[in-house]
GROMACS .gro file of C-alpha atoms in nm:
model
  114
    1UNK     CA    1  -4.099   5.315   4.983
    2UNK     CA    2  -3.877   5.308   5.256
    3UNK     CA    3  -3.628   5.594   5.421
    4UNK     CA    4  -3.338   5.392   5.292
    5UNK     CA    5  -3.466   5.339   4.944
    6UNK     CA    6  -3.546   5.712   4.967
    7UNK     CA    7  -3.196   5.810   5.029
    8UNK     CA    8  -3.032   5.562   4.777
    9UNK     CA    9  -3.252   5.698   4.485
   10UNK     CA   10  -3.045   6.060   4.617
   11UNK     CA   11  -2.735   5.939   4.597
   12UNK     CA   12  -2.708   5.726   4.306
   13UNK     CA   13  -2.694   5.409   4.484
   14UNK     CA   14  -3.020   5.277   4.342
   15UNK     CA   15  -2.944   5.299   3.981
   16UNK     CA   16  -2.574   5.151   4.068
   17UNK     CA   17  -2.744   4.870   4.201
   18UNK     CA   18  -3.017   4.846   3.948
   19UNK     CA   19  -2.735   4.823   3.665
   20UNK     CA   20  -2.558   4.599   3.839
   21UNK     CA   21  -2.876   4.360   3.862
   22UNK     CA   22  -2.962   4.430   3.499
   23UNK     CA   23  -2.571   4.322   3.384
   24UNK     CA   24  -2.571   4.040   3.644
   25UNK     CA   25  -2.883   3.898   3.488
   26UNK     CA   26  -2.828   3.902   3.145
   27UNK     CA   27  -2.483   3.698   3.163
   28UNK     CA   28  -2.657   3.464   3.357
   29UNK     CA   29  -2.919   3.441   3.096
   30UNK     CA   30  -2.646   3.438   2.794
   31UNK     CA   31  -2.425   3.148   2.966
   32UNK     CA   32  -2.777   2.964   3.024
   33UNK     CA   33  -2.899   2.999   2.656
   34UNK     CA   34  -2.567   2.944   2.534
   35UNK     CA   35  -2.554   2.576   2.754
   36UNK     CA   36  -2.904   2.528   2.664
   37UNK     CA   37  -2.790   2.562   2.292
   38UNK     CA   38  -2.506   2.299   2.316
   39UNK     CA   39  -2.662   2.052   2.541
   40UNK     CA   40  -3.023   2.086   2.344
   41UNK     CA   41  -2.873   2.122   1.942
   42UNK     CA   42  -2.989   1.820   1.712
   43UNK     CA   43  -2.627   1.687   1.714
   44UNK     CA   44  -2.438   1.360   1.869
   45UNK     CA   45  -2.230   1.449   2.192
   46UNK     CA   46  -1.903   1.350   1.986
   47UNK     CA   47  -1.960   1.609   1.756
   48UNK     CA   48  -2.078   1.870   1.983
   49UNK     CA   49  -1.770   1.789   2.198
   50UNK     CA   50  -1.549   1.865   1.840
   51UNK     CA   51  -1.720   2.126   1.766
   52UNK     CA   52  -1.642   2.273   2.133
   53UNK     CA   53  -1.246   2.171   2.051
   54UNK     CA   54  -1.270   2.338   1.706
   55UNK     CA   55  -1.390   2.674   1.892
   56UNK     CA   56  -1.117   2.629   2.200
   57UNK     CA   57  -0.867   2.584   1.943
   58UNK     CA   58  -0.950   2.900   1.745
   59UNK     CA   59  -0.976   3.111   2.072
   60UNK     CA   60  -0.628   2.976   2.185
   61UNK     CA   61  -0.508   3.075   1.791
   62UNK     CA   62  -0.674   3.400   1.824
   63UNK     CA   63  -0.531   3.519   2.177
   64UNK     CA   64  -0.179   3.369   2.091
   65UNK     CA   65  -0.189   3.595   1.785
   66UNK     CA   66  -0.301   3.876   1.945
   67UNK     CA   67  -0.049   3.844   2.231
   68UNK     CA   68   0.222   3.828   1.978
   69UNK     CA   69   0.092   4.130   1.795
   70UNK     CA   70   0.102   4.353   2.181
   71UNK     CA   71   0.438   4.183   2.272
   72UNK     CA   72   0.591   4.307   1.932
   73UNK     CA   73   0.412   4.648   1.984
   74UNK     CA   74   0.560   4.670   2.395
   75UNK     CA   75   0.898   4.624   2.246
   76UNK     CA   76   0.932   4.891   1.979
   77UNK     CA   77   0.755   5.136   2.238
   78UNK     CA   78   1.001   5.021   2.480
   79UNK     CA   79   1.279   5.105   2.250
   80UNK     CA   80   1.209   5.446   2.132
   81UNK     CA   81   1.136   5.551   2.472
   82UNK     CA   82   1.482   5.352   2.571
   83UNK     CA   83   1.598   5.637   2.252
   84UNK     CA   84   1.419   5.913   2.376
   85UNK     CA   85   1.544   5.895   2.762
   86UNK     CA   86   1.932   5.863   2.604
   87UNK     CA   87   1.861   6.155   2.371
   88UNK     CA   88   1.752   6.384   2.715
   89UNK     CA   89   2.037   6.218   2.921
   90UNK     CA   90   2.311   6.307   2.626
   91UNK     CA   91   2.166   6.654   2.576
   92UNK     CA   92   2.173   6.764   2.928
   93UNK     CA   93   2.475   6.542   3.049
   94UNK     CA   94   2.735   6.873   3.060
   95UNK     CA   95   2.499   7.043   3.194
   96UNK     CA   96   2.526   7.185   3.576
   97UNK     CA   97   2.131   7.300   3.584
   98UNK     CA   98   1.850   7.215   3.362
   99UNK     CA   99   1.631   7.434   3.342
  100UNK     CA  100   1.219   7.455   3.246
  101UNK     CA  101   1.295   7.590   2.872
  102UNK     CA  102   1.550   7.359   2.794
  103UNK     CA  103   1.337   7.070   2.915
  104UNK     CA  104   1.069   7.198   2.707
  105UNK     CA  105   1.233   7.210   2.370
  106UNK     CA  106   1.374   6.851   2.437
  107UNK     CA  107   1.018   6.759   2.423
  108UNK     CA  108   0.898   6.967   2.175
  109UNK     CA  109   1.201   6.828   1.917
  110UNK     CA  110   1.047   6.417   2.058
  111UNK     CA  111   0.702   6.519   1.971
  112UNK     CA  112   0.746   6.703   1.634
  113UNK     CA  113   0.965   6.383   1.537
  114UNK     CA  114   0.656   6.137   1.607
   0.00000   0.00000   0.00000
């Protein structure tokens, strides 16, 4: 064992390293099998190539779903804290100083609300 392998085994380095090998490795060895799979599977190219489509087309389904689902979810978040920030400015819009209490029950009235 050398000095430096000595002081990397201190510090953590080593088993950074050795976890980085380990996750390195096995996608390597999943996109192989997975390849190995396609190209070696008892079926004709054509219908290994629509079979390839079919799956692309479901992904592409899947993630536009999904990104409607988080666009729809941005929005209404969007808007209640749009609410929420008009609610503080209105409340403290007379006033000359806000102070830490005030401030504090603002929130607290928000967060029993939710």
């Amino acid at each position: 064992m050398s000095i430096k392998e000595i002081i990397d085994s201190f510090n953590g380095k080593a088993k950074h390293q050795a976890r980085v090998r380990i996750a390195v490795g096995t996608t390597i060895g999943v996109i192989v099998g997975a390849a190995a799979g396609i190209l070696l599977a008892p079926k004709s190219g054509k219908e290994t190539r629509k079979d390839i489509k079919n799956a692309a087309e479901r992904g592409a389904k899947h993630v536009s779903k999904t990104a409607h689902k988080v666009e729809k979810f941005v929005k209404k978040e969007a808007a209640e804290t749009k609410e929420k920030i008009n609610d503080f400015k209105t409340h403290f819009k007379h006033s000359d100083e806000i102070d830490k209490d005030s401030v504090d029950d603002v929130a607290a009235e928000n967060k029993s609300e939710e």
